[in-house]
Amino acid sequence: MVAPATGTEPANQEAEAPAKQEPSTTNSKDSEPKISSDKHPSEELNSKKPDNYLPEYNPDVRAPKKLNHPLQDSNDMTFMLGEDNKGYYLYGEGAIVEGAYKKFKSYVEFYAAKNIKLDRLMMHSPGGLVNEGLAIGSYIRKNGWTTDADKYMQCYSSCGFIYAGGVKKRIQAGAKVGYHRPYIPSIPDTEKFKRKVYQDYQPYWVSIDGDPKLYDKFMKNYGRDEMYILTTDNISQYMQVEQY
């Protein structure tokens, strides 16, 4: 049985946590989740139904470097178990890389087998592969999860798409959740391409009941070098959130 308030992420996936009281870790092999053999999110979620749609391209979209996210150059996503006065939650930090969705599900299943039912996610991430993020966000929405951001969290770009997927959302003063239009580094942001991106990601946004005003704002006005950041000062304009 996992001890309360103890993280149990694999030893080879440790990463420097933000300056907050994080769960401790253990190196026991028995506590290492096995990566799920589920299909890749593009295979699992793509269908004719709009709420299962993922674009055929999967760009690595991260926050502009000028924002100095401490994990900007991360090449891994680490998950661990956390606990606070609201109970257990899954904490993730790093870039949303290939396999992040499978790893996320593996941790959820691992703790479920130990009678720890997770339904809340907190992430500290500069972004990453958009379709991996949309797959996590779709899972969260369909399974009634809460997304959370305490004062140390900076959840940008594709991470913001995950945060928006929460059926319930929480945010603490100091947290930042950022959005901008997805892009492909090798392709210029022509008006034609921007229209395509707007249309391609809209089915996901509709499926999670995302605010259309927020979608219009960041899709039309915030490109690869910009970020529209939500904090406790402005997030209530676009989302129903619990502030703490």
PDB file of N, CA and C in Angstrom, residues 106-185:
ATOM      1  N   SER A 106      -1.044   4.983 -17.187  1.00  0.00           N
ATOM      2  CA  SER A 106      -0.397   3.918 -16.428  1.00  0.00           C
ATOM      3  C   SER A 106      -0.330   4.261 -14.949  1.00  0.00           C
ATOM      4  N   TYR A 107      -0.057   5.524 -14.640  1.00  0.00           N
ATOM      5  CA  TYR A 107      -0.023   5.934 -13.237  1.00  0.00           C
ATOM      6  C   TYR A 107      -1.415   5.892 -12.616  1.00  0.00           C
ATOM      7  N   VAL A 108      -2.414   6.314 -13.367  1.00  0.00           N
ATOM      8  CA  VAL A 108      -3.784   6.267 -12.863  1.00  0.00           C
ATOM      9  C   VAL A 108      -4.172   4.825 -12.538  1.00  0.00           C
ATOM     10  N   GLU A 109      -3.863   3.895 -13.451  1.00  0.00           N
ATOM     11  CA  GLU A 109      -4.193   2.488 -13.252  1.00  0.00           C
ATOM     12  C   GLU A 109      -3.376   1.873 -12.122  1.00  0.00           C
ATOM     13  N   PHE A 110      -2.120   2.275 -12.007  1.00  0.00           N
ATOM     14  CA  PHE A 110      -1.247   1.768 -10.955  1.00  0.00           C
ATOM     15  C   PHE A 110      -1.798   2.103  -9.572  1.00  0.00           C
ATOM     16  N   TYR A 111      -2.186   3.352  -9.374  1.00  0.00           N
ATOM     17  CA  TYR A 111      -2.709   3.746  -8.076  1.00  0.00           C
ATOM     18  C   TYR A 111      -4.115   3.195  -7.839  1.00  0.00           C
ATOM     19  N   ALA A 112      -4.905   3.034  -8.912  1.00  0.00           N
ATOM     20  CA  ALA A 112      -6.229   2.437  -8.760  1.00  0.00           C
ATOM     21  C   ALA A 112      -6.111   1.013  -8.216  1.00  0.00           C
ATOM     22  N   ALA A 113      -5.078   0.297  -8.663  1.00  0.00           N
ATOM     23  CA  ALA A 113      -4.856  -1.066  -8.178  1.00  0.00           C
ATOM     24  C   ALA A 113      -4.479  -1.087  -6.699  1.00  0.00           C
ATOM     25  N   LYS A 114      -4.035   0.049  -6.170  1.00  0.00           N
ATOM     26  CA  LYS A 114      -3.699   0.179  -4.750  1.00  0.00           C
ATOM     27  C   LYS A 114      -4.816   0.892  -3.979  1.00  0.00           C
ATOM     28  N   ASN A 115      -6.001   0.904  -4.596  1.00  0.00           N
ATOM     29  CA  ASN A 115      -7.192   1.511  -3.974  1.00  0.00           C
ATOM     30  C   ASN A 115      -7.045   3.018  -3.762  1.00  0.00           C
ATOM     31  N   ILE A 116      -6.262   3.653  -4.599  1.00  0.00           N
ATOM     32  CA  ILE A 116      -6.164   5.116  -4.597  1.00  0.00           C
ATOM     33  C   ILE A 116      -6.782   5.604  -5.906  1.00  0.00           C
ATOM     34  N   LYS A 117      -7.997   6.096  -5.828  1.00  0.00           N
ATOM     35  CA  LYS A 117      -8.694   6.559  -7.026  1.00  0.00           C
ATOM     36  C   LYS A 117      -8.381   8.029  -7.239  1.00  0.00           C
ATOM     37  N   LEU A 118      -7.687   8.301  -8.304  1.00  0.00           N
ATOM     38  CA  LEU A 118      -7.294   9.673  -8.613  1.00  0.00           C
ATOM     39  C   LEU A 118      -8.334  10.337  -9.503  1.00  0.00           C
ATOM     40  N   ASP A 119      -8.615  11.612  -9.212  1.00  0.00           N
ATOM     41  CA  ASP A 119      -9.530  12.371 -10.060  1.00  0.00           C
ATOM     42  C   ASP A 119      -9.153  13.854 -10.084  1.00  0.00           C
ATOM     43  N   ARG A 120      -7.872  14.132  -9.798  1.00  0.00           N
ATOM     44  CA  ARG A 120      -7.404  15.530  -9.834  1.00  0.00           C
ATOM     45  C   ARG A 120      -5.981  15.562 -10.362  1.00  0.00           C
ATOM     46  N   LEU A 121      -5.701  16.519 -11.242  1.00  0.00           N
ATOM     47  CA  LEU A 121      -4.390  16.644 -11.870  1.00  0.00           C
ATOM     48  C   LEU A 121      -3.850  18.049 -11.676  1.00  0.00           C
ATOM     49  N   MET A 122      -2.565  18.125 -11.322  1.00  0.00           N
ATOM     50  CA  MET A 122      -1.852  19.390 -11.221  1.00  0.00           C
ATOM     51  C   MET A 122      -0.587  19.269 -12.069  1.00  0.00           C
ATOM     52  N   MET A 123      -0.346  20.255 -12.942  1.00  0.00           N
ATOM     53  CA  MET A 123       0.792  20.150 -13.855  1.00  0.00           C
ATOM     54  C   MET A 123       1.611  21.430 -13.889  1.00  0.00           C
ATOM     55  N   HIS A 124       2.937  21.237 -13.982  1.00  0.00           N
ATOM     56  CA  HIS A 124       3.914  22.321 -14.119  1.00  0.00           C
ATOM     57  C   HIS A 124       4.669  22.031 -15.409  1.00  0.00           C
ATOM     58  N   SER A 125       4.285  22.714 -16.493  1.00  0.00           N
ATOM     59  CA  SER A 125       4.801  22.323 -17.809  1.00  0.00           C
ATOM     60  C   SER A 125       4.851  23.516 -18.766  1.00  0.00           C
ATOM     61  N   PRO A 126       5.905  23.549 -19.613  1.00  0.00           N
ATOM     62  CA  PRO A 126       5.986  24.596 -20.633  1.00  0.00           C
ATOM     63  C   PRO A 126       5.169  24.269 -21.868  1.00  0.00           C
ATOM     64  N   GLY A 127       4.591  23.062 -21.923  1.00  0.00           N
ATOM     65  CA  GLY A 127       3.866  22.617 -23.106  1.00  0.00           C
ATOM     66  C   GLY A 127       4.547  21.414 -23.720  1.00  0.00           C
ATOM     67  N   GLY A 128       4.328  21.209 -25.015  1.00  0.00           N
ATOM     68  CA  GLY A 128       4.918  20.065 -25.696  1.00  0.00           C
ATOM     69  C   GLY A 128       4.017  19.594 -26.824  1.00  0.00           C
ATOM     70  N   LEU A 129       3.980  18.287 -27.042  1.00  0.00           N
ATOM     71  CA  LEU A 129       3.200  17.729 -28.141  1.00  0.00           C
ATOM     72  C   LEU A 129       1.707  17.947 -27.891  1.00  0.00           C
ATOM     73  N   VAL A 130       1.088  18.645 -28.801  1.00  0.00           N
ATOM     74  CA  VAL A 130      -0.295  19.068 -28.577  1.00  0.00           C
ATOM     75  C   VAL A 130      -1.246  17.879 -28.497  1.00  0.00           C
ATOM     76  N   ASN A 131      -1.109  16.898 -29.397  1.00  0.00           N
ATOM     77  CA  ASN A 131      -2.057  15.793 -29.388  1.00  0.00           C
ATOM     78  C   ASN A 131      -1.955  14.949 -28.127  1.00  0.00           C
ATOM     79  N   GLU A 132      -0.755  14.835 -27.556  1.00  0.00           N
ATOM     80  CA  GLU A 132      -0.624  14.130 -26.277  1.00  0.00           C
ATOM     81  C   GLU A 132      -1.404  14.891 -25.194  1.00  0.00           C
ATOM     82  N   GLY A 133      -1.283  16.215 -25.229  1.00  0.00           N
ATOM     83  CA  GLY A 133      -2.017  17.031 -24.269  1.00  0.00           C
ATOM     84  C   GLY A 133      -3.523  16.922 -24.451  1.00  0.00           C
ATOM     85  N   LEU A 134      -3.978  16.935 -25.705  1.00  0.00           N
ATOM     86  CA  LEU A 134      -5.409  16.822 -25.959  1.00  0.00           C
ATOM     87  C   LEU A 134      -5.943  15.461 -25.533  1.00  0.00           C
ATOM     88  N   ALA A 135      -5.124  14.423 -25.669  1.00  0.00           N
ATOM     89  CA  ALA A 135      -5.547  13.094 -25.242  1.00  0.00           C
ATOM     90  C   ALA A 135      -5.738  13.057 -23.728  1.00  0.00           C
ATOM     91  N   ILE A 136      -4.799  13.665 -22.989  1.00  0.00           N
ATOM     92  CA  ILE A 136      -4.933  13.733 -21.534  1.00  0.00           C
ATOM     93  C   ILE A 136      -6.161  14.572 -21.170  1.00  0.00           C
ATOM     94  N   GLY A 137      -6.302  15.719 -21.834  1.00  0.00           N
ATOM     95  CA  GLY A 137      -7.449  16.579 -21.556  1.00  0.00           C
ATOM     96  C   GLY A 137      -8.779  15.894 -21.830  1.00  0.00           C
ATOM     97  N   SER A 138      -8.843  15.096 -22.908  1.00  0.00           N
ATOM     98  CA  SER A 138     -10.070  14.371 -23.227  1.00  0.00           C
ATOM     99  C   SER A 138     -10.379  13.327 -22.161  1.00  0.00           C
ATOM    100  N   TYR A 139      -9.342  12.638 -21.698  1.00  0.00           N
ATOM    101  CA  TYR A 139      -9.533  11.642 -20.637  1.00  0.00           C
ATOM    102  C   TYR A 139     -10.077  12.314 -19.374  1.00  0.00           C
ATOM    103  N   ILE A 140      -9.488  13.430 -19.029  1.00  0.00           N
ATOM    104  CA  ILE A 140      -9.901  14.162 -17.832  1.00  0.00           C
ATOM    105  C   ILE A 140     -11.362  14.585 -17.928  1.00  0.00           C
ATOM    106  N   ARG A 141     -11.741  15.110 -19.062  1.00  0.00           N
ATOM    107  CA  ARG A 141     -13.119  15.551 -19.242  1.00  0.00           C
ATOM    108  C   ARG A 141     -14.090  14.372 -19.167  1.00  0.00           C
ATOM    109  N   LYS A 142     -13.780  13.287 -19.851  1.00  0.00           N
ATOM    110  CA  LYS A 142     -14.692  12.148 -19.906  1.00  0.00           C
ATOM    111  C   LYS A 142     -14.810  11.431 -18.574  1.00  0.00           C
ATOM    112  N   ASN A 143     -13.770  11.538 -17.744  1.00  0.00           N
ATOM    113  CA  ASN A 143     -13.767  10.815 -16.478  1.00  0.00           C
ATOM    114  C   ASN A 143     -14.009  11.719 -15.264  1.00  0.00           C
ATOM    115  N   GLY A 144     -14.435  12.959 -15.526  1.00  0.00           N
ATOM    116  CA  GLY A 144     -14.882  13.837 -14.455  1.00  0.00           C
ATOM    117  C   GLY A 144     -13.795  14.348 -13.530  1.00  0.00           C
ATOM    118  N   TRP A 145     -12.585  14.520 -14.041  1.00  0.00           N
ATOM    119  CA  TRP A 145     -11.477  14.985 -13.213  1.00  0.00           C
ATOM    120  C   TRP A 145     -11.532  16.491 -12.964  1.00  0.00           C
ATOM    121  N   THR A 146     -10.840  16.890 -11.899  1.00  0.00           N
ATOM    122  CA  THR A 146     -10.592  18.296 -11.591  1.00  0.00           C
ATOM    123  C   THR A 146      -9.162  18.631 -12.005  1.00  0.00           C
ATOM    124  N   THR A 147      -8.971  19.791 -12.596  1.00  0.00           N
ATOM    125  CA  THR A 147      -7.616  20.284 -12.839  1.00  0.00           C
ATOM    126  C   THR A 147      -7.311  21.371 -11.814  1.00  0.00           C
ATOM    127  N   ASP A 148      -6.060  21.420 -11.387  1.00  0.00           N
ATOM    128  CA  ASP A 148      -5.684  22.269 -10.265  1.00  0.00           C
ATOM    129  C   ASP A 148      -4.359  22.962 -10.601  1.00  0.00           C
ATOM    130  N   ALA A 149      -4.160  24.129 -10.042  1.00  0.00           N
ATOM    131  CA  ALA A 149      -2.902  24.854 -10.208  1.00  0.00           C
ATOM    132  C   ALA A 149      -2.625  25.630  -8.933  1.00  0.00           C
ATOM    133  N   ASP A 150      -1.612  25.181  -8.167  1.00  0.00           N
ATOM    134  CA  ASP A 150      -1.275  25.943  -6.977  1.00  0.00           C
ATOM    135  C   ASP A 150      -0.319  27.072  -7.356  1.00  0.00           C
ATOM    136  N   LYS A 151       0.124  27.828  -6.377  1.00  0.00           N
ATOM    137  CA  LYS A 151       0.843  29.072  -6.656  1.00  0.00           C
ATOM    138  C   LYS A 151       2.170  28.877  -7.368  1.00  0.00           C
ATOM    139  N   TYR A 152       2.707  27.668  -7.389  1.00  0.00           N
ATOM    140  CA  TYR A 152       3.981  27.421  -8.053  1.00  0.00           C
ATOM    141  C   TYR A 152       3.819  26.941  -9.491  1.00  0.00           C
ATOM    142  N   MET A 153       2.596  26.675  -9.914  1.00  0.00           N
ATOM    143  CA  MET A 153       2.375  26.072 -11.221  1.00  0.00           C
ATOM    144  C   MET A 153       2.402  27.095 -12.353  1.00  0.00           C
ATOM    145  N   GLN A 154       3.135  26.753 -13.405  1.00  0.00           N
ATOM    146  CA  GLN A 154       3.098  27.463 -14.677  1.00  0.00           C
ATOM    147  C   GLN A 154       2.718  26.424 -15.723  1.00  0.00           C
ATOM    148  N   CYS A 155       1.492  26.480 -16.180  1.00  0.00           N
ATOM    149  CA  CYS A 155       0.943  25.486 -17.105  1.00  0.00           C
ATOM    150  C   CYS A 155       0.662  26.193 -18.431  1.00  0.00           C
ATOM    151  N   TYR A 156       1.578  26.037 -19.381  1.00  0.00           N
ATOM    152  CA  TYR A 156       1.542  26.822 -20.604  1.00  0.00           C
ATOM    153  C   TYR A 156       1.293  25.959 -21.846  1.00  0.00           C
ATOM    154  N   SER A 157       0.780  26.617 -22.866  1.00  0.00           N
ATOM    155  CA  SER A 157       0.656  26.048 -24.198  1.00  0.00           C
ATOM    156  C   SER A 157      -0.213  24.791 -24.181  1.00  0.00           C
ATOM    157  N   SER A 158       0.299  23.633 -24.622  1.00  0.00           N
ATOM    158  CA  SER A 158      -0.521  22.422 -24.631  1.00  0.00           C
ATOM    159  C   SER A 158      -0.943  22.011 -23.230  1.00  0.00           C
ATOM    160  N   CYS A 159      -0.199  22.401 -22.205  1.00  0.00           N
ATOM    161  CA  CYS A 159      -0.621  22.156 -20.826  1.00  0.00           C
ATOM    162  C   CYS A 159      -1.907  22.924 -20.523  1.00  0.00           C
ATOM    163  N   GLY A 160      -2.036  24.124 -21.079  1.00  0.00           N
ATOM    164  CA  GLY A 160      -3.250  24.897 -20.877  1.00  0.00           C
ATOM    165  C   GLY A 160      -4.478  24.196 -21.445  1.00  0.00           C
ATOM    166  N   PHE A 161      -4.306  23.479 -22.571  1.00  0.00           N
ATOM    167  CA  PHE A 161      -5.415  22.707 -23.131  1.00  0.00           C
ATOM    168  C   PHE A 161      -5.852  21.615 -22.158  1.00  0.00           C
ATOM    169  N   ILE A 162      -4.887  21.031 -21.443  1.00  0.00           N
ATOM    170  CA  ILE A 162      -5.224  20.015 -20.442  1.00  0.00           C
ATOM    171  C   ILE A 162      -6.004  20.654 -19.296  1.00  0.00           C
ATOM    172  N   TYR A 163      -5.492  21.765 -18.784  1.00  0.00           N
ATOM    173  CA  TYR A 163      -6.156  22.439 -17.666  1.00  0.00           C
ATOM    174  C   TYR A 163      -7.604  22.765 -18.020  1.00  0.00           C
ATOM    175  N   ALA A 164      -7.828  23.236 -19.236  1.00  0.00           N
ATOM    176  CA  ALA A 164      -9.181  23.609 -19.657  1.00  0.00           C
ATOM    177  C   ALA A 164     -10.121  22.416 -19.678  1.00  0.00           C
ATOM    178  N   GLY A 165      -9.566  21.190 -19.763  1.00  0.00           N
ATOM    179  CA  GLY A 165     -10.390  19.997 -19.837  1.00  0.00           C
ATOM    180  C   GLY A 165     -11.035  19.594 -18.531  1.00  0.00           C
ATOM    181  N   GLY A 166     -10.597  20.151 -17.415  1.00  0.00           N
ATOM    182  CA  GLY A 166     -11.152  19.763 -16.125  1.00  0.00           C
ATOM    183  C   GLY A 166     -12.637  20.051 -16.017  1.00  0.00           C
ATOM    184  N   VAL A 167     -13.394  19.079 -15.508  1.00  0.00           N
ATOM    185  CA  VAL A 167     -14.824  19.316 -15.253  1.00  0.00           C
ATOM    186  C   VAL A 167     -14.963  20.373 -14.168  1.00  0.00           C
ATOM    187  N   LYS A 168     -14.103  20.285 -13.166  1.00  0.00           N
ATOM    188  CA  LYS A 168     -13.956  21.341 -12.170  1.00  0.00           C
ATOM    189  C   LYS A 168     -12.530  21.841 -12.233  1.00  0.00           C
ATOM    190  N   LYS A 169     -12.349  23.104 -11.870  1.00  0.00           N
ATOM    191  CA  LYS A 169     -11.019  23.704 -11.935  1.00  0.00           C
ATOM    192  C   LYS A 169     -10.740  24.480 -10.662  1.00  0.00           C
ATOM    193  N   ARG A 170      -9.480  24.419 -10.226  1.00  0.00           N
ATOM    194  CA  ARG A 170      -9.047  25.161  -9.048  1.00  0.00           C
ATOM    195  C   ARG A 170      -7.777  25.930  -9.408  1.00  0.00           C
ATOM    196  N   ILE A 171      -7.588  27.085  -8.765  1.00  0.00           N
ATOM    197  CA  ILE A 171      -6.376  27.863  -8.997  1.00  0.00           C
ATOM    198  C   ILE A 171      -6.054  28.676  -7.752  1.00  0.00           C
ATOM    199  N   GLN A 172      -4.769  28.751  -7.454  1.00  0.00           N
ATOM    200  CA  GLN A 172      -4.295  29.528  -6.309  1.00  0.00           C
ATOM    201  C   GLN A 172      -3.607  30.786  -6.821  1.00  0.00           C
ATOM    202  N   ALA A 173      -3.697  31.851  -6.054  1.00  0.00           N
ATOM    203  CA  ALA A 173      -3.013  33.091  -6.426  1.00  0.00           C
ATOM    204  C   ALA A 173      -1.526  32.807  -6.634  1.00  0.00           C
ATOM    205  N   GLY A 174      -1.009  33.246  -7.772  1.00  0.00           N
ATOM    206  CA  GLY A 174       0.384  33.002  -8.129  1.00  0.00           C
ATOM    207  C   GLY A 174       0.529  32.035  -9.284  1.00  0.00           C
ATOM    208  N   ALA A 175      -0.463  31.173  -9.492  1.00  0.00           N
ATOM    209  CA  ALA A 175      -0.432  30.217 -10.602  1.00  0.00           C
ATOM    210  C   ALA A 175      -0.668  30.945 -11.926  1.00  0.00           C
ATOM    211  N   LYS A 176      -0.144  30.341 -13.014  1.00  0.00           N
ATOM    212  CA  LYS A 176      -0.312  30.899 -14.348  1.00  0.00           C
ATOM    213  C   LYS A 176      -0.677  29.786 -15.315  1.00  0.00           C
ATOM    214  N   VAL A 177      -1.722  30.041 -16.098  1.00  0.00           N
ATOM    215  CA  VAL A 177      -2.153  29.099 -17.131  1.00  0.00           C
ATOM    216  C   VAL A 177      -2.158  29.868 -18.450  1.00  0.00           C
ATOM    217  N   GLY A 178      -1.347  29.407 -19.413  1.00  0.00           N
ATOM    218  CA  GLY A 178      -1.148  30.199 -20.618  1.00  0.00           C
ATOM    219  C   GLY A 178      -1.584  29.523 -21.900  1.00  0.00           C
ATOM    220  N   TYR A 179      -2.067  30.351 -22.840  1.00  0.00           N
ATOM    221  CA  TYR A 179      -2.583  29.866 -24.122  1.00  0.00           C
ATOM    222  C   TYR A 179      -2.012  30.666 -25.285  1.00  0.00           C
ATOM    223  N   HIS A 180      -1.771  29.957 -26.374  1.00  0.00           N
ATOM    224  CA  HIS A 180      -1.491  30.606 -27.650  1.00  0.00           C
ATOM    225  C   HIS A 180      -1.835  29.638 -28.778  1.00  0.00           C
ATOM    226  N   ARG A 181      -1.822  30.145 -29.991  1.00  0.00           N
ATOM    227  CA  ARG A 181      -2.203  29.332 -31.145  1.00  0.00           C
ATOM    228  C   ARG A 181      -1.132  28.279 -31.438  1.00  0.00           C
ATOM    229  N   PRO A 182      -1.520  26.998 -31.571  1.00  0.00           N
ATOM    230  CA  PRO A 182      -0.545  25.986 -31.969  1.00  0.00           C
ATOM    231  C   PRO A 182       0.084  26.327 -33.320  1.00  0.00           C
ATOM    232  N   TYR A 183       1.299  25.870 -33.510  1.00  0.00           N
ATOM    233  CA  TYR A 183       2.032  26.179 -34.740  1.00  0.00           C
ATOM    234  C   TYR A 183       2.957  25.019 -35.074  1.00  0.00           C
ATOM    235  N   ILE A 184       3.429  25.002 -36.299  1.00  0.00           N
ATOM    236  CA  ILE A 184       4.452  24.043 -36.721  1.00  0.00           C
ATOM    237  C   ILE A 184       5.714  24.854 -36.999  1.00  0.00           C
ATOM    238  N   PRO A 185       6.799  24.578 -36.272  1.00  0.00           N
ATOM    239  CA  PRO A 185       8.004  25.419 -36.392  1.00  0.00           C
ATOM    240  C   PRO A 185       8.487  25.634 -37.824  1.00  0.00           C
TER     241      PRO A 185
END
